[in-house]
PDB file of C-alpha atoms and ligand atoms in Angstrom:
ATOM      1  CA  UNK A   1      19.175 153.973  90.632  1.00 42.00           C
ATOM      2  CA  UNK A   2      15.478 154.725  90.635  1.00 49.00           C
ATOM      3  CA  UNK A   3      13.223 153.277  93.308  1.00 50.00           C
ATOM      4  CA  UNK A   4       9.622 152.670  92.326  1.00 58.00           C
ATOM      5  CA  UNK A   5       6.894 154.204  94.415  1.00 55.00           C
ATOM      6  CA  UNK A   6       3.922 151.984  95.259  1.00 52.00           C
ATOM      7  CA  UNK A   7       0.626 153.604  94.375  1.00 55.00           C
ATOM      8  CA  UNK A   8      -2.609 151.570  94.269  1.00 60.00           C
ATOM      9  CA  UNK A   9      -4.081 153.769  91.573  1.00 85.00           C
ATOM     10  CA  UNK A  10      -1.243 153.025  89.187  1.00 89.00           C
ATOM     11  CA  UNK A  11      -0.539 149.672  87.572  1.00 97.00           C
ATOM     12  CA  UNK A  12       2.634 148.064  88.934  1.00 97.00           C
ATOM     13  CA  UNK A  13       2.580 145.509  86.134  1.00 98.00           C
ATOM     14  CA  UNK A  14       1.331 146.191  82.601  1.00 98.00           C
ATOM     15  CA  UNK A  15       1.013 143.218  80.235  1.00 98.00           C
ATOM     16  CA  UNK A  16       0.509 143.838  76.528  1.00 99.00           C
ATOM     17  CA  UNK A  17      -0.492 141.681  73.561  1.00 99.00           C
ATOM     18  CA  UNK A  18       1.144 143.627  70.773  1.00 98.00           C
ATOM     19  CA  UNK A  19      -1.230 142.745  67.942  1.00 99.00           C
ATOM     20  CA  UNK A  20      -1.823 144.236  64.515  1.00 98.00           C
ATOM     21  CA  UNK A  21       1.612 144.454  62.880  1.00 98.00           C
ATOM     22  CA  UNK A  22       0.504 142.449  59.844  1.00 98.00           C
ATOM     23  CA  UNK A  23      -2.665 144.475  59.250  1.00 98.00           C
ATOM     24  CA  UNK A  24      -0.768 147.755  59.715  1.00 99.00           C
ATOM     25  CA  UNK A  25       1.496 146.749  56.821  1.00 98.00           C
ATOM     26  CA  UNK A  26      -1.303 145.301  54.689  1.00 98.00           C
ATOM     27  CA  UNK A  27      -3.264 148.577  54.984  1.00 98.00           C
ATOM     28  CA  UNK A  28      -0.238 150.266  53.410  1.00 98.00           C
ATOM     29  CA  UNK A  29       0.088 147.567  50.741  1.00 98.00           C
ATOM     30  CA  UNK A  30       3.403 146.582  52.275  1.00 98.00           C
ATOM     31  CA  UNK A  31       4.682 143.138  53.219  1.00 98.00           C
ATOM     32  CA  UNK A  32       3.863 141.992  56.758  1.00 98.00           C
ATOM     33  CA  UNK A  33       7.579 142.118  57.565  1.00 98.00           C
ATOM     34  CA  UNK A  34       7.447 145.925  57.391  1.00 98.00           C
ATOM     35  CA  UNK A  35       4.748 145.854  60.061  1.00 98.00           C
ATOM     36  CA  UNK A  36       6.926 143.742  62.336  1.00 98.00           C
ATOM     37  CA  UNK A  37       9.832 146.183  61.917  1.00 98.00           C
ATOM     38  CA  UNK A  38       7.488 149.104  62.712  1.00 98.00           C
ATOM     39  CA  UNK A  39       6.321 147.125  65.746  1.00 98.00           C
ATOM     40  CA  UNK A  40       9.855 147.113  67.169  1.00 98.00           C
ATOM     41  CA  UNK A  41       9.868 150.943  67.084  1.00 98.00           C
ATOM     42  CA  UNK A  42       6.641 151.001  69.092  1.00 98.00           C
ATOM     43  CA  UNK A  43       8.212 148.606  71.616  1.00 98.00           C
ATOM     44  CA  UNK A  44      11.084 151.071  72.172  1.00 98.00           C
ATOM     45  CA  UNK A  45       8.669 153.957  72.888  1.00 98.00           C
ATOM     46  CA  UNK A  46       6.563 151.976  75.325  1.00 98.00           C
ATOM     47  CA  UNK A  47       9.565 150.520  77.165  1.00 98.00           C
ATOM     48  CA  UNK A  48      11.065 154.008  77.594  1.00 97.00           C
ATOM     49  CA  UNK A  49       7.755 155.372  78.837  1.00 97.00           C
ATOM     50  CA  UNK A  50       7.333 152.621  81.429  1.00 98.00           C
ATOM     51  CA  UNK A  51      10.951 152.856  82.591  1.00 97.00           C
ATOM     52  CA  UNK A  52      10.522 156.594  83.148  1.00 95.00           C
ATOM     53  CA  UNK A  53       7.259 156.109  85.045  1.00 91.00           C
ATOM     54  CA  UNK A  54       8.044 156.009  88.733  1.00 83.00           C
ATOM     55  CA  UNK A  55       5.335 153.458  89.586  1.00 92.00           C
ATOM     56  CA  UNK A  56       5.460 150.902  86.772  1.00 97.00           C
ATOM     57  CA  UNK A  57       7.672 148.016  87.937  1.00 98.00           C
ATOM     58  CA  UNK A  58       6.998 145.392  85.290  1.00 98.00           C
ATOM     59  CA  UNK A  59       6.155 145.588  81.594  1.00 98.00           C
ATOM     60  CA  UNK A  60       5.368 142.265  79.922  1.00 98.00           C
ATOM     61  CA  UNK A  61       5.195 142.052  76.146  1.00 98.00           C
ATOM     62  CA  UNK A  62       3.867 139.099  74.161  1.00 98.00           C
ATOM     63  CA  UNK A  63       6.344 138.783  71.306  1.00 98.00           C
ATOM     64  CA  UNK A  64       5.753 135.272  69.962  1.00 98.00           C
ATOM     65  CA  UNK A  65       3.178 132.748  71.105  1.00 98.00           C
ATOM     66  CA  UNK A  66       3.563 128.990  71.228  1.00 98.00           C
ATOM     67  CA  UNK A  67       0.946 128.969  68.440  1.00 98.00           C
ATOM     68  CA  UNK A  68       2.767 131.461  66.190  1.00 98.00           C
ATOM     69  CA  UNK A  69       4.894 128.583  64.774  1.00 98.00           C
ATOM     70  CA  UNK A  70       1.768 127.857  62.692  1.00 98.00           C
ATOM     71  CA  UNK A  71       2.502 130.928  60.536  1.00 98.00           C
ATOM     72  CA  UNK A  72       4.121 130.640  57.105  1.00 98.00           C
ATOM     73  CA  UNK A  73       7.752 129.535  57.422  1.00 98.00           C
ATOM     74  CA  UNK A  74       9.063 132.778  55.880  1.00 98.00           C
ATOM     75  CA  UNK A  75       7.255 134.898  58.488  1.00 98.00           C
ATOM     76  CA  UNK A  76       8.526 132.737  61.360  1.00 98.00           C
ATOM     77  CA  UNK A  77      12.091 133.016  60.010  1.00 98.00           C
ATOM     78  CA  UNK A  78      11.722 136.794  59.709  1.00 98.00           C
ATOM     79  CA  UNK A  79      10.402 137.071  63.255  1.00 98.00           C
ATOM     80  CA  UNK A  80      13.287 134.976  64.624  1.00 98.00           C
ATOM     81  CA  UNK A  81      15.903 137.060  62.858  1.00 98.00           C
ATOM     82  CA  UNK A  82      14.216 140.303  63.940  1.00 98.00           C
ATOM     83  CA  UNK A  83      14.204 138.997  67.491  1.00 98.00           C
ATOM     84  CA  UNK A  84      17.960 138.301  67.342  1.00 98.00           C
ATOM     85  CA  UNK A  85      18.934 141.606  65.704  1.00 98.00           C
ATOM     86  CA  UNK A  86      16.725 143.575  68.090  1.00 98.00           C
ATOM     87  CA  UNK A  87      18.415 141.917  71.065  1.00 98.00           C
ATOM     88  CA  UNK A  88      21.845 142.602  69.562  1.00 97.00           C
ATOM     89  CA  UNK A  89      20.929 146.291  69.145  1.00 97.00           C
ATOM     90  CA  UNK A  90      19.079 146.842  72.400  1.00 98.00           C
ATOM     91  CA  UNK A  91      20.729 144.914  75.259  1.00 98.00           C
ATOM     92  CA  UNK A  92      23.356 147.591  75.960  1.00 98.00           C
ATOM     93  CA  UNK A  93      20.759 150.369  75.787  1.00 98.00           C
ATOM     94  CA  UNK A  94      18.451 148.514  78.157  1.00 98.00           C
ATOM     95  CA  UNK A  95      21.343 148.022  80.539  1.00 98.00           C
ATOM     96  CA  UNK A  96      22.302 151.721  80.387  1.00 98.00           C
ATOM     97  CA  UNK A  97      18.698 152.599  81.189  1.00 97.00           C
ATOM     98  CA  UNK A  98      18.752 150.365  84.273  1.00 97.00           C
ATOM     99  CA  UNK A  99      16.195 147.941  82.775  1.00 98.00           C
ATOM    100  CA  UNK A 100      16.189 144.278  83.768  1.00 98.00           C
ATOM    101  CA  UNK A 101      15.408 141.931  80.899  1.00 98.00           C
ATOM    102  CA  UNK A 102      13.646 138.656  81.429  1.00 98.00           C
ATOM    103  CA  UNK A 103      12.262 136.024  79.037  1.00 98.00           C
ATOM    104  CA  UNK A 104       9.386 133.652  79.640  1.00 98.00           C
ATOM    105  CA  UNK A 105       8.469 130.737  77.389  1.00 98.00           C
ATOM    106  CA  UNK A 106      10.082 127.564  76.089  1.00 98.00           C
ATOM    107  CA  UNK A 107      13.356 128.874  74.705  1.00 97.00           C
ATOM    108  CA  UNK A 108      14.711 125.424  73.814  1.00 97.00           C
ATOM    109  CA  UNK A 109      12.874 125.691  70.479  1.00 97.00           C
ATOM    110  CA  UNK A 110      15.039 128.643  69.410  1.00 98.00           C
ATOM    111  CA  UNK A 111      18.389 128.607  67.587  1.00 97.00           C
ATOM    112  CA  UNK A 112      21.404 128.389  69.867  1.00 98.00           C
ATOM    113  CA  UNK A 113      22.573 131.900  68.878  1.00 97.00           C
ATOM    114  CA  UNK A 114      19.233 133.339  69.950  1.00 98.00           C
ATOM    115  CA  UNK A 115      19.179 131.351  73.190  1.00 98.00           C
ATOM    116  CA  UNK A 116      22.682 132.624  73.997  1.00 98.00           C
ATOM    117  CA  UNK A 117      21.675 136.257  73.352  1.00 98.00           C
ATOM    118  CA  UNK A 118      18.635 135.817  75.581  1.00 98.00           C
ATOM    119  CA  UNK A 119      20.758 134.470  78.460  1.00 98.00           C
ATOM    120  CA  UNK A 120      23.384 137.169  77.892  1.00 98.00           C
ATOM    121  CA  UNK A 121      20.710 139.876  78.086  1.00 98.00           C
ATOM    122  CA  UNK A 122      19.282 138.426  81.286  1.00 98.00           C
ATOM    123  CA  UNK A 123      22.685 138.013  82.914  1.00 98.00           C
ATOM    124  CA  UNK A 124      23.922 141.470  82.019  1.00 98.00           C
ATOM    125  CA  UNK A 125      20.809 143.275  83.248  1.00 98.00           C
ATOM    126  CA  UNK A 126      19.878 141.099  86.232  1.00 98.00           C
ATOM    127  CA  UNK A 127      20.568 143.722  88.909  1.00 98.00           C
ATOM    128  CA  UNK A 128      18.830 146.618  87.165  1.00 98.00           C
ATOM    129  CA  UNK A 129      16.013 148.368  88.989  1.00 96.00           C
ATOM    130  CA  UNK A 130      14.198 150.926  86.824  1.00 96.00           C
ATOM    131  CA  UNK A 131      11.879 148.365  85.186  1.00 98.00           C
ATOM    132  CA  UNK A 132      11.608 144.623  84.650  1.00 98.00           C
ATOM    133  CA  UNK A 133      10.907 144.017  80.982  1.00 98.00           C
ATOM    134  CA  UNK A 134       9.405 140.563  80.466  1.00 98.00           C
ATOM    135  CA  UNK A 135       9.419 139.286  76.903  1.00 98.00           C
ATOM    136  CA  UNK A 136       7.127 136.327  76.302  1.00 98.00           C
ATOM    137  CA  UNK A 137       8.677 134.306  73.483  1.00 98.00           C
ATOM    138  CA  UNK A 138       7.411 130.866  72.483  1.00 98.00           C
ATOM    139  CA  UNK A 139       5.174 131.394  75.472  1.00 98.00           C
ATOM    140  CA  UNK A 140       1.687 130.109  76.167  1.00 98.00           C
ATOM    141  CA  UNK A 141      -0.284 130.215  79.400  1.00 98.00           C
ATOM    142  CA  UNK A 142      -1.151 126.525  78.952  1.00 98.00           C
ATOM    143  CA  UNK A 143       2.523 125.692  78.415  1.00 98.00           C
ATOM    144  CA  UNK A 144       3.379 127.549  81.642  1.00 98.00           C
ATOM    145  CA  UNK A 145       0.800 125.595  83.650  1.00 98.00           C
ATOM    146  CA  UNK A 146       1.910 122.326  82.055  1.00 98.00           C
ATOM    147  CA  UNK A 147       5.575 122.833  82.909  1.00 98.00           C
ATOM    148  CA  UNK A 148       4.572 123.758  86.477  1.00 98.00           C
ATOM    149  CA  UNK A 149       2.505 120.530  86.730  1.00 98.00           C
ATOM    150  CA  UNK A 150       5.505 118.482  85.574  1.00 98.00           C
ATOM    151  CA  UNK A 151       7.812 119.918  88.241  1.00 98.00           C
ATOM    152  CA  UNK A 152       5.181 119.592  90.963  1.00 98.00           C
ATOM    153  CA  UNK A 153       4.512 115.946  90.048  1.00 98.00           C
ATOM    154  CA  UNK A 154       8.253 115.192  90.107  1.00 98.00           C
ATOM    155  CA  UNK A 155       8.379 116.641  93.626  1.00 98.00           C
ATOM    156  CA  UNK A 156       5.393 114.492  94.621  1.00 98.00           C
ATOM    157  CA  UNK A 157       6.911 111.367  93.025  1.00 98.00           C
ATOM    158  CA  UNK A 158      10.166 111.885  94.923  1.00 98.00           C
ATOM    159  CA  UNK A 159       8.239 112.144  98.190  1.00 98.00           C
ATOM    160  CA  UNK A 160       9.319 115.730  98.794  1.00 97.00           C
ATOM    161  CA  UNK A 161       5.776 117.073  98.487  1.00 97.00           C
ATOM    162  CA  UNK A 162       2.506 115.473  99.543  1.00 98.00           C
ATOM    163  CA  UNK A 163      -0.431 115.757  97.087  1.00 97.00           C
ATOM    164  CA  UNK A 164      -2.723 117.220  99.758  1.00 97.00           C
ATOM    165  CA  UNK A 165      -0.290 120.064 100.425  1.00 97.00           C
ATOM    166  CA  UNK A 166      -0.688 121.344  96.842  1.00 98.00           C
ATOM    167  CA  UNK A 167      -2.457 124.683  96.941  1.00 98.00           C
ATOM    168  CA  UNK A 168      -2.638 127.833  94.818  1.00 98.00           C
ATOM    169  CA  UNK A 169       0.603 129.259  96.177  1.00 97.00           C
ATOM    170  CA  UNK A 170       2.528 126.066  95.399  1.00 98.00           C
ATOM    171  CA  UNK A 171       1.221 126.137  91.827  1.00 98.00           C
ATOM    172  CA  UNK A 172       2.034 129.835  91.573  1.00 98.00           C
ATOM    173  CA  UNK A 173       5.603 129.243  92.786  1.00 98.00           C
ATOM    174  CA  UNK A 174       6.260 126.973  89.811  1.00 98.00           C
ATOM    175  CA  UNK A 175       4.971 129.365  87.170  1.00 98.00           C
ATOM    176  CA  UNK A 176       7.243 131.656  85.146  1.00 97.00           C
ATOM    177  CA  UNK A 177       6.257 134.897  86.860  1.00 97.00           C
ATOM    178  CA  UNK A 178       6.268 133.575  90.433  1.00 97.00           C
ATOM    179  CA  UNK A 179       8.528 136.332  91.754  1.00 97.00           C
ATOM    180  CA  UNK A 180       6.741 139.255  90.083  1.00 98.00           C
ATOM    181  CA  UNK A 181       3.437 140.986  90.866  1.00 97.00           C
ATOM    182  CA  UNK A 182       0.486 139.781  88.766  1.00 97.00           C
ATOM    183  CA  UNK A 183      -0.513 142.116  85.916  1.00 98.00           C
ATOM    184  CA  UNK A 184      -2.790 144.945  87.048  1.00 98.00           C
ATOM    185  CA  UNK A 185      -3.514 146.128  83.530  1.00 98.00           C
ATOM    186  CA  UNK A 186      -3.736 143.990  80.392  1.00 98.00           C
ATOM    187  CA  UNK A 187      -3.767 145.765  77.034  1.00 99.00           C
ATOM    188  CA  UNK A 188      -4.424 144.181  73.662  1.00 99.00           C
ATOM    189  CA  UNK A 189      -3.966 146.319  70.588  1.00 99.00           C
ATOM    190  CA  UNK A 190      -5.278 145.482  67.122  1.00 98.00           C
ATOM    191  CA  UNK A 191      -9.001 145.232  67.915  1.00 98.00           C
ATOM    192  CA  UNK A 192      -9.328 141.544  68.813  1.00 98.00           C
ATOM    193  CA  UNK A 193     -10.939 140.897  72.182  1.00 98.00           C
ATOM    194  CA  UNK A 194      -9.290 137.673  73.321  1.00 98.00           C
ATOM    195  CA  UNK A 195      -6.334 136.614  75.442  1.00 98.00           C
ATOM    196  CA  UNK A 196      -4.795 134.170  72.931  1.00 98.00           C
ATOM    197  CA  UNK A 197      -3.182 131.962  75.608  1.00 98.00           C
ATOM    198  CA  UNK A 198      -1.363 134.834  77.368  1.00 98.00           C
ATOM    199  CA  UNK A 199      -0.824 134.575  81.154  1.00 98.00           C
ATOM    200  CA  UNK A 200      -3.963 132.527  81.757  1.00 98.00           C
ATOM    201  CA  UNK A 201      -3.290 132.014  85.462  1.00 98.00           C
ATOM    202  CA  UNK A 202      -1.978 135.487  86.211  1.00 98.00           C
ATOM    203  CA  UNK A 203      -4.826 137.394  84.498  1.00 98.00           C
ATOM    204  CA  UNK A 204      -7.417 136.152  87.022  1.00 98.00           C
ATOM    205  CA  UNK A 205      -8.015 139.651  88.455  1.00 97.00           C
ATOM    206  CA  UNK A 206      -6.312 141.830  85.877  1.00 98.00           C
ATOM    207  CA  UNK A 207      -8.201 144.776  84.377  1.00 98.00           C
ATOM    208  CA  UNK A 208      -8.631 144.152  80.638  1.00 98.00           C
ATOM    209  CA  UNK A 209      -8.328 146.919  78.058  1.00 98.00           C
ATOM    210  CA  UNK A 210      -8.812 146.458  74.320  1.00 99.00           C
ATOM    211  CA  UNK A 211      -8.000 149.068  71.711  1.00 99.00           C
ATOM    212  CA  UNK A 212      -8.440 149.029  67.930  1.00 99.00           C
ATOM    213  CA  UNK A 213      -5.091 150.822  67.514  1.00 99.00           C
ATOM    214  CA  UNK A 214      -2.690 148.594  65.579  1.00 99.00           C
ATOM    215  CA  UNK A 215       0.516 147.927  67.508  1.00 99.00           C
ATOM    216  CA  UNK A 216       2.895 150.006  65.313  1.00 99.00           C
ATOM    217  CA  UNK A 217       0.642 153.033  65.967  1.00 98.00           C
ATOM    218  CA  UNK A 218       0.459 152.478  69.729  1.00 98.00           C
ATOM    219  CA  UNK A 219       2.298 155.269  71.511  1.00 98.00           C
ATOM    220  CA  UNK A 220       2.725 157.064  74.830  1.00 97.00           C
ATOM    221  CA  UNK A 221      -0.640 158.860  74.544  1.00 98.00           C
ATOM    222  CA  UNK A 222      -2.440 155.586  73.799  1.00 98.00           C
ATOM    223  CA  UNK A 223      -0.779 153.953  76.797  1.00 98.00           C
ATOM    224  CA  UNK A 224      -1.733 156.898  78.990  1.00 96.00           C
ATOM    225  CA  UNK A 225      -5.339 156.475  77.824  1.00 97.00           C
ATOM    226  CA  UNK A 226      -5.259 152.811  78.885  1.00 98.00           C
ATOM    227  CA  UNK A 227      -3.848 153.797  82.290  1.00 96.00           C
ATOM    228  CA  UNK A 228      -6.574 156.439  82.683  1.00 95.00           C
ATOM    229  CA  UNK A 229      -9.214 153.786  81.971  1.00 96.00           C
ATOM    230  CA  UNK A 230      -7.555 151.530  84.569  1.00 96.00           C
ATOM    231  CA  UNK A 231      -7.679 154.338  87.126  1.00 94.00           C
ATOM    232  CA  UNK A 232     -11.408 154.838  86.613  1.00 93.00           C
ATOM    233  CA  UNK A 233     -12.217 151.258  87.651  1.00 94.00           C
ATOM    234  CA  UNK A 234     -12.957 149.815  91.054  1.00 93.00           C
ATOM    235  CA  UNK A 235     -11.122 146.527  91.641  1.00 93.00           C
ATOM    236  CA  UNK A 236     -13.203 144.429  93.989  1.00 94.00           C
ATOM    237  CA  UNK A 237     -11.460 141.027  94.129  1.00 95.00           C
ATOM    238  CA  UNK A 238     -14.745 139.437  95.208  1.00 96.00           C
ATOM    239  CA  UNK A 239     -15.673 142.080  97.808  1.00 95.00           C
ATOM    240  CA  UNK A 240     -18.610 144.449  97.476  1.00 96.00           C
ATOM    241  CA  UNK A 241     -18.109 147.957  96.182  1.00 93.00           C
ATOM    242  CA  UNK A 242     -18.996 149.373  99.618  1.00 94.00           C
ATOM    243  CA  UNK A 243     -16.326 147.272 101.313  1.00 94.00           C
ATOM    244  CA  UNK A 244     -13.704 148.552  98.888  1.00 91.00           C
ATOM    245  CA  UNK A 245     -14.855 152.148  99.347  1.00 90.00           C
ATOM    246  CA  UNK A 246     -14.647 151.746 103.149  1.00 92.00           C
ATOM    247  CA  UNK A 247     -11.155 150.259 102.852  1.00 88.00           C
ATOM    248  CA  UNK A 248     -10.047 153.185 100.715  1.00 84.00           C
ATOM    249  CA  UNK A 249     -11.058 155.680 103.400  1.00 84.00           C
ATOM    250  CA  UNK A 250      -9.215 153.815 106.165  1.00 79.00           C
ATOM    251  CA  UNK A 251      -5.904 153.344 104.282  1.00 68.00           C
TER     252      UNK A 251
HETATM  253  C1  IPE B   1       1.511 140.682  66.284  1.00 95.00           C
HETATM  254  O1  IPE B   1       1.039 141.152  65.082  1.00 95.00           O
HETATM  255  C2  IPE B   1       2.927 140.192  66.184  1.00 95.00           C
HETATM  256  C3  IPE B   1       3.085 138.748  66.351  1.00 95.00           C
HETATM  257  C4  IPE B   1       2.137 137.863  66.555  1.00 95.00           C
HETATM  258  C5  IPE B   1       4.443 138.255  66.272  1.00 95.00           C
HETATM  259  P1  IPE B   1       0.397 140.169  64.019  1.00 95.00           P
HETATM  260  O2  IPE B   1       1.470 139.647  63.136  1.00 95.00           O
HETATM  261  O3  IPE B   1      -0.438 139.133  64.673  1.00 95.00           O
HETATM  262  O4  IPE B   1      -0.515 141.160  63.199  1.00 95.00           O
HETATM  263  P2  IPE B   1      -1.955 140.869  62.610  1.00 95.00           P
HETATM  264  O5  IPE B   1      -2.827 140.422  63.741  1.00 95.00           O
HETATM  265  O6  IPE B   1      -1.809 139.811  61.558  1.00 95.00           O
HETATM  266  O7  IPE B   1      -2.378 142.193  62.038  1.00 95.00           O
HETATM  267  C1  IPE B   2      -1.058 136.959  69.954  1.00 95.00           C
HETATM  268  O1  IPE B   2      -1.346 137.484  68.692  1.00 95.00           O
HETATM  269  C2  IPE B   2       0.393 136.692  70.081  1.00 95.00           C
HETATM  270  C3  IPE B   2       1.295 137.839  69.989  1.00 95.00           C
HETATM  271  C4  IPE B   2       0.981 139.091  69.908  1.00 95.00           C
HETATM  272  C5  IPE B   2       2.679 137.487  70.067  1.00 95.00           C
HETATM  273  P1  IPE B   2      -1.893 136.573  67.512  1.00 95.00           P
HETATM  274  O2  IPE B   2      -2.105 137.467  66.344  1.00 95.00           O
HETATM  275  O3  IPE B   2      -0.999 135.404  67.298  1.00 95.00           O
HETATM  276  O4  IPE B   2      -3.284 136.046  68.090  1.00 95.00           O
HETATM  277  P2  IPE B   2      -4.534 135.383  67.366  1.00 95.00           P
HETATM  278  O5  IPE B   2      -4.012 134.269  66.514  1.00 95.00           O
HETATM  279  O6  IPE B   2      -5.172 136.448  66.526  1.00 95.00           O
HETATM  280  O7  IPE B   2      -5.435 134.936  68.472  1.00 95.00           O
HETATM  281 MG1   MG B   3      -2.396 139.015  65.175  1.00 95.00          MG
END
């Protein structure tokens, strides 16, 4: 069992929008499906790298957004079946590598077989410690906040919670990632510079990194480059730079 070391200069939680599969395939005059298959290979590399890194505790990957249902039906079907076969192939390997699997998003929209595989993967790996791998599937930051609002209002309606006691930590407690550290480093591949409804609440103080590399080409060296960029930044959380520098010398 590996125990993660806490080091301020290293991201504890890396969150990635894996974008560019379709364009990677189109550049090769191949169907978009080929790009999605190549994307799964890149996922394997990055998961292994983060699991081996002694400081990375959480890796979150955006696999399918709540808006991706708008894609052509054939592409959605392909993505769903790739999701299921990948889980079938990978759950045992993840478990052997001491990786805990976790899904965020509204899974009720998925086929029963897929929902069962997702629960099986979570159950089997729930005590693993090398890395928590969060897969965002049918996920949207707005959906997450909406479902939190629903639960909080039920608690208010039942008299269990008073409206004036609602604060940021109560809201946070009802969000999907309540028990995990917020992302330190956000990476989006594929060249677009937007967050596309990913972790809207949790990204408040995350360092953002955008790269033109298309997801299937993203590898260990590219991830290391993103981490190096993260390490060159001063995170101020509202303080002045001098305050942060003074804190660094006293801790
Ligand atoms: C990301 O790649 C994968 C998913 C959204 C499922 P895209 O499929 O968005 O690739 P591009 O952006 O069209 O190149
Ligand atoms: C974001 O990528 C979602 C995933 C990577 C799963 P998109 O390709 O769907 O984002 P937009 O539509 O370009 O904003
Ligand atoms: Mg895209």
